[in-house]
Amino acid sequence: MSEFLQSFLSTTWGLIAEMAPYLMLGFAAASLLHWLVRPERIQRWLGKPGIATVAKSCLIGVPMPLCSCSVIPVAASLRKNGASRGATAAFLSSTPQTGVDSILATYGMMGGLFATIRISVAFITGLAAGLLVDLFATPNEKPKLSPAPKPPLDTFSPLSPSSAPTAPLNALSLTPPQSAPPPNAATKNNSCCCSSKADPKHPSIQNALRYGWLRLPADLAVALLCGFLLAGLIATCLPADLLSGHYSSGMLAFALATLISVPLYVCATASIPLAYSFIAAGLSPGAALIFLIVGPATNTATIAAVWSLLGRKATAIYLSTLVVIAWLAGWLFNLLVASRTAQEIHLHAHKHSLSPLQHAAGIVLVLLLLIGLYNEHFKQRSQSCCAS
């Protein structure tokens, strides 16, 4: 038992330490992105249907560090403020698949080729889903949304996974909005930090740093910690060749990866150590790629949101486009470069030496996640405001 526990802890820490430096870079890039991006400008860009608008939506969505549930209220706000159906579908498809943090983490754990393919597939699925929704979704089927608030909300403050079940329901509420409070109500009733933010249209550098190094780790804390622990358990328990043979590639492996991915809540970053462990256990890189594509972009909350935002036919188009393109990408990946990628990951998995920088980054990452976990799930319960 002690030998198993030691192996499990060593494997899990190795995954954390190897991924940590790239997540640090991702948090820094997310801070910069949060400071540079203006929500009202994005809403103005995405209002017209067509390939140019859909492509802009994908270009905006791919680097956005929003997880599967955080993207729902953002997409709802974009839709209420005039974004087209296709642009909304493209944003919902491309955004949760990647982000600056997950792109850098994918590069560090699985190589530049895998990261490039993941980015490309996220853009292609978003583009295809948006164009097909614009072409074939029922044009007069109106979204079930309350009127858009004015001025626009600070749409790029992501919600934590723990608050996600409430946020999409509020964002997509069928009931009329309640009467607005007096203009000075926020000043009188909310004296804590969350009510005194800088103008959301022009976030300060301090707010951007707080977002990248406190809010984003808090949003990812539960998913990342569970992902690391589960990946460590898989790598410790499963023999290196368990998923080889009939289960490694082909239709059976693709179907298995899809069936596992669709109902699960798994964000783009937390899915990386899981996919890494699957490949190390013998699963083909193409099937792991399907897991990385379909998992973050589909879950029950996302499907319900697409249904309410865009309608029934658009939901069917969204899901079928994601699955078909994911399978095509997985098949091409296995056909062209899978052996090289799998060999690199197997060699990487058996590399036991970690540098002092990796150990230090791992410690910082764990501290950030634990602080975020405490603030998100324990500290805020005793406060009357500043809830996530």
PDB file of C-alpha atoms in Angstrom, residues 46 140 176 245 348 354 388:
ATOM      1  CA  LEU A  46     -19.909  40.110 -34.107  1.00  0.00           C
ATOM      2  CA  ASN A 140     -37.170  33.114 -37.293  1.00  0.00           C
ATOM      3  CA  PRO A 176     -38.808  39.118 -17.317  1.00  0.00           C
ATOM      4  CA  GLY A 245      -4.448  -3.083 -29.620  1.00  0.00           C
ATOM      5  CA  HIS A 348       8.308  12.083 -21.886  1.00  0.00           C
ATOM      6  CA  LEU A 354      12.543  17.412 -12.807  1.00  0.00           C
ATOM      7  CA  SER A 388     -18.391  34.601  -7.486  1.00  0.00           C
TER       8      SER A 388
END
